[in-house]
XYZ file of C-alpha atoms in Angstrom:
501
model
C 0.000 0.000 0.000
C 2.538 2.592 -1.096
C 1.569 6.090 -0.176
C 2.840 9.582 0.562
C 2.045 10.425 4.127
C 2.398 13.777 5.761
C 3.399 12.950 9.274
C 0.153 14.371 10.459
C -0.934 15.067 13.948
C -1.945 11.537 14.625
C -1.438 7.923 14.120
C -3.962 8.367 11.388
C -0.986 8.689 9.097
C 0.610 5.463 10.136
C -0.722 3.755 7.036
C 1.139 3.478 3.757
C 1.146 6.951 2.351
C 3.204 10.063 2.079
C 3.143 11.183 5.615
C 3.595 14.839 6.163
C 6.575 15.423 8.313
C 7.228 12.075 9.865
C 3.863 12.019 11.317
C 2.286 12.618 14.606
C 1.467 9.659 16.744
C -1.973 9.134 18.330
C -2.657 8.330 21.931
C -5.953 7.012 23.199
C -7.760 8.830 20.426
C -7.092 9.655 16.782
C -4.190 12.020 16.339
C -3.061 14.605 13.898
C 0.272 15.131 12.201
C 3.128 17.228 13.427
C 5.662 19.089 11.406
C 9.026 20.630 11.647
C 10.193 23.715 13.417
C 13.423 25.553 13.299
C 15.631 27.162 15.811
C 17.427 30.426 16.305
C 21.119 30.813 16.702
C 22.732 29.596 19.871
C 26.120 28.355 20.994
C 28.392 26.810 18.391
C 27.806 23.081 18.021
C 30.813 20.761 17.730
C 31.558 19.262 14.324
C 31.076 15.549 13.787
C 34.285 13.699 14.568
C 35.307 10.086 14.025
C 31.980 9.388 12.302
C 30.002 9.989 15.501
C 27.088 12.381 15.962
C 27.341 12.174 19.757
C 28.466 15.774 20.269
C 25.822 17.112 17.905
C 23.081 15.108 19.615
C 24.251 16.256 23.044
C 24.024 19.891 21.941
C 20.744 19.705 19.989
C 18.592 17.195 21.846
C 17.656 19.564 24.729
C 16.066 21.946 22.212
C 13.829 19.300 20.577
C 10.308 19.091 22.016
C 7.268 16.866 21.817
C 4.002 18.565 20.846
C 0.701 17.119 22.044
C -2.504 18.439 20.529
C -6.109 17.949 21.514
C -8.886 18.423 19.037
C -12.629 18.004 18.856
C -13.781 14.576 17.790
C -15.387 16.134 14.721
C -11.910 17.295 13.643
C -10.598 13.732 13.743
C -11.529 11.714 10.699
C -13.513 8.565 11.405
C -12.322 7.167 8.091
C -8.658 7.953 8.577
C -8.697 10.638 5.934
C -5.685 12.889 5.795
C -5.360 16.644 5.717
C -5.688 18.703 2.515
C -1.921 18.461 2.069
C -2.102 14.675 2.381
C -4.794 14.670 -0.303
C -2.499 16.643 -2.595
C 0.257 14.117 -1.955
C -2.174 11.309 -2.774
C -3.167 12.931 -6.063
C 0.485 13.467 -6.998
C 1.454 9.838 -6.481
C -1.627 8.489 -8.189
C -0.674 10.606 -11.197
C 2.613 8.712 -11.156
C 0.720 5.416 -11.229
C 1.189 4.741 -7.497
C -2.182 4.168 -5.812
C -2.757 5.612 -2.362
C -4.424 3.186 0.035
C -7.265 4.204 2.292
C -6.370 4.401 5.940
C -8.068 2.164 8.450
C -10.518 3.882 10.804
C -8.704 5.435 13.743
C -11.433 7.113 15.737
C -13.486 4.810 17.915
C -15.694 7.426 19.461
C -15.271 9.831 22.335
C -15.328 13.569 22.590
C -11.653 14.391 22.065
C -8.785 13.295 19.849
C -5.108 13.537 20.725
C -1.930 13.403 18.666
C 1.826 13.722 18.984
C 4.333 15.571 16.854
C 7.723 17.202 17.222
C 9.150 20.700 17.165
C 12.261 22.610 18.147
C 13.088 25.758 20.088
C 14.552 28.624 18.078
C 14.879 31.267 20.791
C 15.595 30.967 24.489
C 12.361 32.755 25.440
C 10.297 29.807 24.169
C 9.640 30.283 20.451
C 9.040 26.877 18.852
C 8.757 25.910 15.188
C 6.694 22.988 13.941
C 4.449 22.043 11.036
C 1.023 23.556 10.520
C -0.512 20.116 10.113
C 0.712 19.231 13.607
C -1.460 21.866 15.278
C -4.195 22.316 12.666
C -7.664 22.473 14.290
C -6.182 21.960 17.758
C -8.175 23.298 20.710
C -5.318 22.687 23.125
C -1.550 22.464 22.597
C 0.999 21.225 25.094
C 4.775 21.064 24.756
C 6.960 18.571 26.595
C 10.597 19.586 26.999
C 13.494 17.152 26.821
C 13.670 17.068 30.631
C 10.015 16.018 30.866
C 8.571 19.404 31.804
C 5.110 19.875 30.288
C 3.956 23.403 29.441
C 0.916 24.912 27.696
C 1.688 26.455 24.315
C 0.174 29.434 22.540
C -0.133 29.457 18.759
C 1.535 32.619 17.449
C 0.889 31.946 13.790
C 0.445 29.289 11.125
C 0.617 29.092 7.344
C -1.013 26.096 5.611
C 0.654 26.817 2.254
C 4.163 26.383 3.640
C 2.946 23.938 6.315
C 4.700 25.845 9.076
C 3.572 27.038 12.495
C 5.122 28.981 15.377
C 4.317 28.332 19.059
C 5.248 30.154 22.280
C 5.814 28.675 25.719
C 6.765 30.338 29.016
C 9.261 28.298 31.016
C 10.468 30.898 33.502
C 14.072 30.306 32.453
C 16.207 30.512 29.289
C 15.741 27.439 27.119
C 18.177 25.514 24.941
C 17.955 26.401 21.255
C 19.117 25.188 17.867
C 20.647 27.529 15.302
C 19.423 27.846 11.735
C 21.716 26.389 9.102
C 22.192 26.957 5.375
C 20.061 24.464 3.448
C 21.178 25.917 0.117
C 24.682 24.655 0.880
C 23.514 21.041 1.125
C 24.804 18.675 -1.519
C 23.714 15.197 -2.506
C 25.452 12.743 -0.216
C 25.918 15.167 2.693
C 25.349 13.626 6.119
C 22.243 14.707 8.019
C 20.583 13.855 11.324
C 16.830 13.717 12.064
C 15.592 14.261 15.628
C 12.039 13.745 16.847
C 9.612 11.586 18.798
C 8.530 8.677 16.554
C 5.399 6.849 17.690
C 5.599 8.719 21.002
C 8.351 6.472 22.368
C 10.644 9.397 23.210
C 13.230 11.570 21.537
C 15.031 9.539 18.874
C 17.947 10.309 16.592
C 18.483 8.817 13.125
C 21.227 9.507 10.600
C 21.403 9.427 6.821
C 22.340 11.451 3.771
C 20.749 13.960 1.444
C 19.238 11.797 -1.305
C 17.868 14.539 -3.573
C 17.070 18.249 -3.698
C 14.164 20.237 -5.078
C 11.497 17.554 -4.830
C 8.115 18.901 -5.960
C 5.215 16.939 -4.440
C 2.590 19.334 -5.827
C 1.364 20.344 -2.379
C 1.761 24.105 -2.803
C 3.833 27.007 -4.114
C 6.663 26.288 -1.683
C 7.385 22.730 -2.784
C 11.158 22.381 -2.759
C 11.663 19.437 -0.445
C 14.952 17.909 0.639
C 14.753 14.132 0.202
C 16.588 12.120 2.855
C 17.120 8.455 3.723
C 17.345 8.933 7.506
C 14.476 6.923 9.059
C 11.613 9.181 10.151
C 8.223 7.926 11.274
C 4.931 9.083 12.762
C 5.699 11.618 15.450
C 8.880 12.910 13.792
C 6.860 15.463 11.901
C 8.017 18.963 12.762
C 11.315 17.806 14.183
C 14.636 19.272 13.023
C 16.878 17.951 10.291
C 20.418 19.024 11.216
C 23.746 19.027 9.405
C 27.149 17.833 10.605
C 27.512 21.061 12.593
C 24.205 20.559 14.380
C 22.435 23.448 12.636
C 18.873 23.118 11.346
C 18.846 22.624 7.577
C 15.328 21.266 7.291
C 12.042 20.422 8.984
C 10.991 16.781 8.738
C 7.608 16.793 7.081
C 6.665 13.714 5.063
C 7.620 10.172 4.138
C 6.825 7.818 1.309
C 5.863 4.454 2.732
C 4.279 1.178 1.553
C 3.393 0.189 5.112
C 3.238 3.334 7.247
C 6.800 2.977 8.470
C 10.048 4.425 7.162
C 11.528 2.883 4.032
C 14.236 5.481 3.576
C 12.300 8.046 1.543
C 11.631 11.125 3.650
C 11.072 14.791 2.870
C 12.004 17.957 4.752
C 11.227 21.648 4.244
C 14.520 23.525 3.556
C 15.579 25.816 6.405
C 16.321 28.768 4.127
C 12.681 28.722 3.036
C 11.276 27.993 6.496
C 13.273 30.679 8.292
C 11.695 33.478 6.241
C 8.185 32.177 6.803
C 8.775 31.668 10.522
C 9.990 35.253 10.896
C 6.784 36.558 9.293
C 4.561 34.299 11.403
C 6.297 35.327 14.606
C 5.795 38.985 13.730
C 2.253 39.046 12.367
C 0.700 35.628 13.007
C -0.271 34.968 9.401
C 0.872 35.455 5.845
C -1.161 36.969 3.036
C 0.405 35.440 -0.042
C 0.649 37.259 -3.348
C -1.543 36.300 -6.301
C -1.011 36.793 -10.015
C -3.836 34.945 -11.751
C -2.206 32.832 -14.449
C -1.986 29.184 -15.405
C 1.640 28.273 -16.044
C 3.675 25.363 -17.357
C 7.345 24.522 -17.947
C 9.345 25.759 -20.925
C 10.671 22.673 -22.678
C 13.430 22.645 -25.280
C 10.798 22.320 -27.988
C 8.822 25.267 -26.602
C 11.977 27.377 -26.402
C 12.861 26.564 -29.994
C 9.330 27.283 -31.175
C 9.376 30.809 -29.725
C 13.031 31.577 -30.451
C 14.241 31.484 -26.850
C 17.907 30.602 -26.350
C 17.402 28.565 -23.151
C 14.550 26.378 -21.961
C 13.902 28.510 -18.888
C 11.025 30.536 -17.511
C 7.328 29.949 -16.909
C 5.021 29.670 -19.914
C 1.656 31.374 -19.425
C -1.005 28.954 -20.643
C -3.938 31.131 -19.605
C -4.606 34.488 -17.945
C -7.648 34.599 -15.672
C -9.963 37.500 -16.389
C -9.989 40.367 -13.918
C -6.781 39.278 -12.186
C -3.594 41.272 -11.496
C -1.942 39.545 -14.456
C -4.756 40.550 -16.802
C -4.713 44.161 -15.575
C -0.927 44.312 -16.033
C -0.994 43.189 -19.647
C 0.263 39.632 -19.267
C -0.829 37.574 -22.267
C -1.304 33.909 -23.001
C 1.895 32.671 -24.599
C 4.169 34.998 -22.616
C 7.160 33.369 -20.970
C 7.858 34.991 -17.615
C 11.612 35.495 -17.242
C 11.983 37.722 -14.167
C 9.855 39.115 -11.344
C 11.168 41.911 -9.156
C 14.632 41.434 -10.615
C 14.696 37.738 -9.625
C 15.252 35.191 -12.391
C 12.430 32.762 -13.130
C 13.852 29.482 -14.389
C 10.809 27.298 -13.808
C 7.097 27.535 -12.951
C 7.982 26.679 -9.364
C 10.254 29.728 -9.205
C 7.409 31.952 -10.340
C 4.952 30.414 -7.862
C 7.340 30.941 -4.962
C 8.323 34.476 -5.961
C 4.698 35.561 -6.305
C 3.609 33.801 -3.102
C 6.358 35.612 -1.182
C 5.189 39.041 -2.365
C 2.779 41.118 -0.327
C -0.583 42.006 -1.886
C -0.437 45.517 -3.293
C 3.276 45.350 -4.055
C 4.221 46.754 -7.450
C 6.906 44.690 -9.166
C 8.713 44.773 -12.495
C 8.222 41.728 -14.683
C 10.026 40.717 -17.863
C 8.366 38.376 -20.330
C 9.398 36.877 -23.652
C 6.841 37.800 -26.301
C 7.009 37.699 -30.107
C 10.718 36.918 -30.097
C 11.814 39.707 -27.746
C 11.823 40.797 -24.112
C 8.919 42.948 -22.930
C 8.947 44.810 -19.604
C 5.730 44.988 -17.597
C 4.706 46.400 -14.231
C 2.537 44.119 -12.112
C 0.578 45.052 -8.989
C 0.338 41.851 -6.956
C -3.055 40.783 -5.701
C -4.074 38.877 -2.554
C -4.686 35.154 -2.503
C -7.983 34.324 -0.826
C -7.403 30.579 -0.793
C -9.779 29.905 -3.647
C -7.440 31.353 -6.249
C -4.528 29.425 -7.672
C -0.993 30.607 -7.319
C 1.026 31.599 -10.393
C 1.202 27.796 -9.414
C -1.085 25.198 -13.193
C -14.283 15.827 -32.739
C -15.799 13.928 -35.053
C -16.247 15.712 -38.330
C -15.839 13.973 -41.620
C -16.306 17.151 -43.600
C -13.426 19.220 -44.860
C -10.185 18.180 -43.120
C -6.769 19.717 -43.472
C -3.693 17.607 -42.792
C -1.036 19.637 -41.037
C 2.442 19.169 -42.536
C 4.994 17.191 -40.556
C 3.164 16.680 -37.251
C 0.506 14.065 -38.049
C -2.930 15.532 -37.334
C -6.156 15.872 -39.306
C -8.028 19.088 -38.580
C -11.597 20.247 -38.949
C -13.272 23.635 -38.646
C -15.447 24.373 -35.636
C -18.857 23.895 -37.221
C -22.051 24.267 -35.148
C -22.325 20.467 -34.913
C -18.740 20.156 -33.669
C -19.267 22.924 -31.124
C -22.376 21.193 -29.813
C -20.640 17.826 -29.568
C -17.654 19.299 -27.709
C -19.809 21.698 -25.652
C -17.754 24.661 -26.863
C -19.026 28.229 -26.392
C -19.290 30.491 -29.412
C -16.320 32.607 -28.362
C -13.873 29.703 -28.746
C -12.078 29.894 -32.086
C -9.590 27.587 -33.728
C -9.539 24.149 -35.303
C -10.498 20.816 -33.797
C -8.178 17.816 -34.001
C -10.257 15.187 -35.799
C -7.601 12.490 -36.037
C -4.097 11.893 -34.705
C -1.574 9.628 -36.431
C -0.172 7.472 -33.591
C 3.205 7.220 -35.360
C 3.735 10.956 -35.759
C 5.122 13.692 -33.430
C 1.715 15.129 -32.469
C 0.698 11.888 -30.777
C 4.024 11.604 -28.974
C 3.661 15.203 -27.763
C 0.241 14.476 -26.256
C -2.165 15.911 -28.844
C -5.530 14.125 -28.622
C -8.603 13.807 -30.785
C -11.059 16.485 -29.733
C -8.406 19.010 -28.761
C -9.026 22.516 -30.076
C -5.966 24.298 -31.445
C -6.452 27.922 -30.399
C -3.145 29.387 -31.555
C 0.033 28.421 -33.390
C 3.304 30.021 -32.292
C 1.339 32.592 -30.278
C -0.797 33.574 -33.265
C -4.549 33.059 -32.965
C -6.112 30.804 -35.600
C -9.703 30.832 -36.815
C -9.910 27.494 -38.561
C -8.152 24.444 -39.972
C -6.630 26.315 -42.896
C -5.060 28.884 -40.559
C -3.432 26.096 -38.541
C -2.085 24.441 -41.658
C -0.685 27.721 -42.972
C 0.942 28.610 -39.641
C 2.559 25.170 -39.279
C 3.847 25.320 -42.846
C 5.330 28.761 -42.140
C 7.111 27.394 -39.088
C 8.596 24.571 -41.156
C 9.717 26.992 -43.861
C 11.355 29.320 -41.320
C 13.615 26.529 -40.125
C 11.973 25.949 -36.750
C 12.528 22.527 -35.224
C 9.116 22.548 -33.541
C 5.809 24.362 -33.449
C 4.035 25.681 -30.334
C 0.320 24.931 -30.160
C -2.104 26.321 -27.595
C -4.616 23.551 -26.927
C -8.003 23.884 -25.267
C -9.121 20.621 -23.710
C -12.203 20.743 -21.527
C -11.897 23.880 -19.407
C -8.089 23.901 -19.461
C -5.653 25.527 -21.864
C -2.188 24.039 -22.328
C 0.770 24.789 -24.553
C 2.212 21.779 -26.361
C 5.370 21.974 -28.425
C 5.397 19.491 -31.298
C 8.786 18.800 -32.940
C 9.147 18.344 -36.675
C 12.282 16.184 -36.546
C 10.523 12.883 -35.907
C 7.890 13.412 -38.589
């Protein structure tokens, strides 16, 4: 039962799934998942010597805490369902052909549910970092220090999109802390250490290496997970991932598991990303993320060639939502966003993160690639209300035109075709009536029933326009042609190469 489980506030995530943050472990009632926290600078931690982490553990362990949450029974799923982030993980893995099993029922009745997670102290006055899913919907939060002291905790702020939360406890004395590290300096193969409270058995330390960087699990605009092989399990969620110097380089957040336990595939939020979010949460309690209002997709080599771009970098705008900041600023379908606020955009994920980090109302410069040249725009960022997406993304046997070199048969959008495809009158273009399975269009993903709206950023009105535009691209020496496809209620750019025709 392979699954991505967010180590959620409870044992509910003990099943095979991607568990957010090495999950929280349940007590007598269903629990929720806990996630990572980070710490503020403290005394210098000794380097690892002779292959032992003993000195690092001795310095860091006192700053790692156990977080116990209590929630209403109605907040604890009787069917073992996971949080919204767990659902996004499930969808991601099912898209990869890996089914997500349903969790066994965890709640057996009662008025309250309890769960365990982990966290860590980042300032000596009691500021603690953990995952949002650890404390989500909690009506009571308690923190247990390494010495066994149990204290009530106040939630200072939480951000579901980054899955981070900040707590505050009052201990009446300075507390041990962990310093933030530099996650950007991590390299594949670097040694790391995970600390937390798996299954509620007590603080546990596991070691491993950095297995991969930049993992995108499609859970939000901040997806840039560090993949590790250090064993993390339910209850580790929210605990620190530290480097050989004992500094926090990540927050343990999720695992991939066929059985609910660790199989060496874990995920942590990078500290460089978390530290910025934590600072905002500590100051204001919440984050109002920026919103642009576009559907975006990657720029492949074929797309870059089709539009005359030297490198396959940027974020291709597949659609601009009406009435959004992007629409008001002049962003157009087919634009490739290259920079925002002077920061380079190399991928759609870069754009999503840059926009999400901006404050609503901020006015930023944006550079896009349009019609073979750079165009400078000024964008006033909007607010994201949670329902808006982040810059995140035919049968007609009449007259058919066969497009040169790509292997499609096209038909005009007649009234009968429009009715069959449920297309509104304002949709223009040509419908794909047939696709040759041995030609480039099929390999690129073109399907029967797709409507070709534009060719190389030029709107087309019918089959003959598509044929003419494709022929012009061939004649100009292009290696591929960029088609804007409307399929259902989604628009997508597809670059179709000529070489394999």
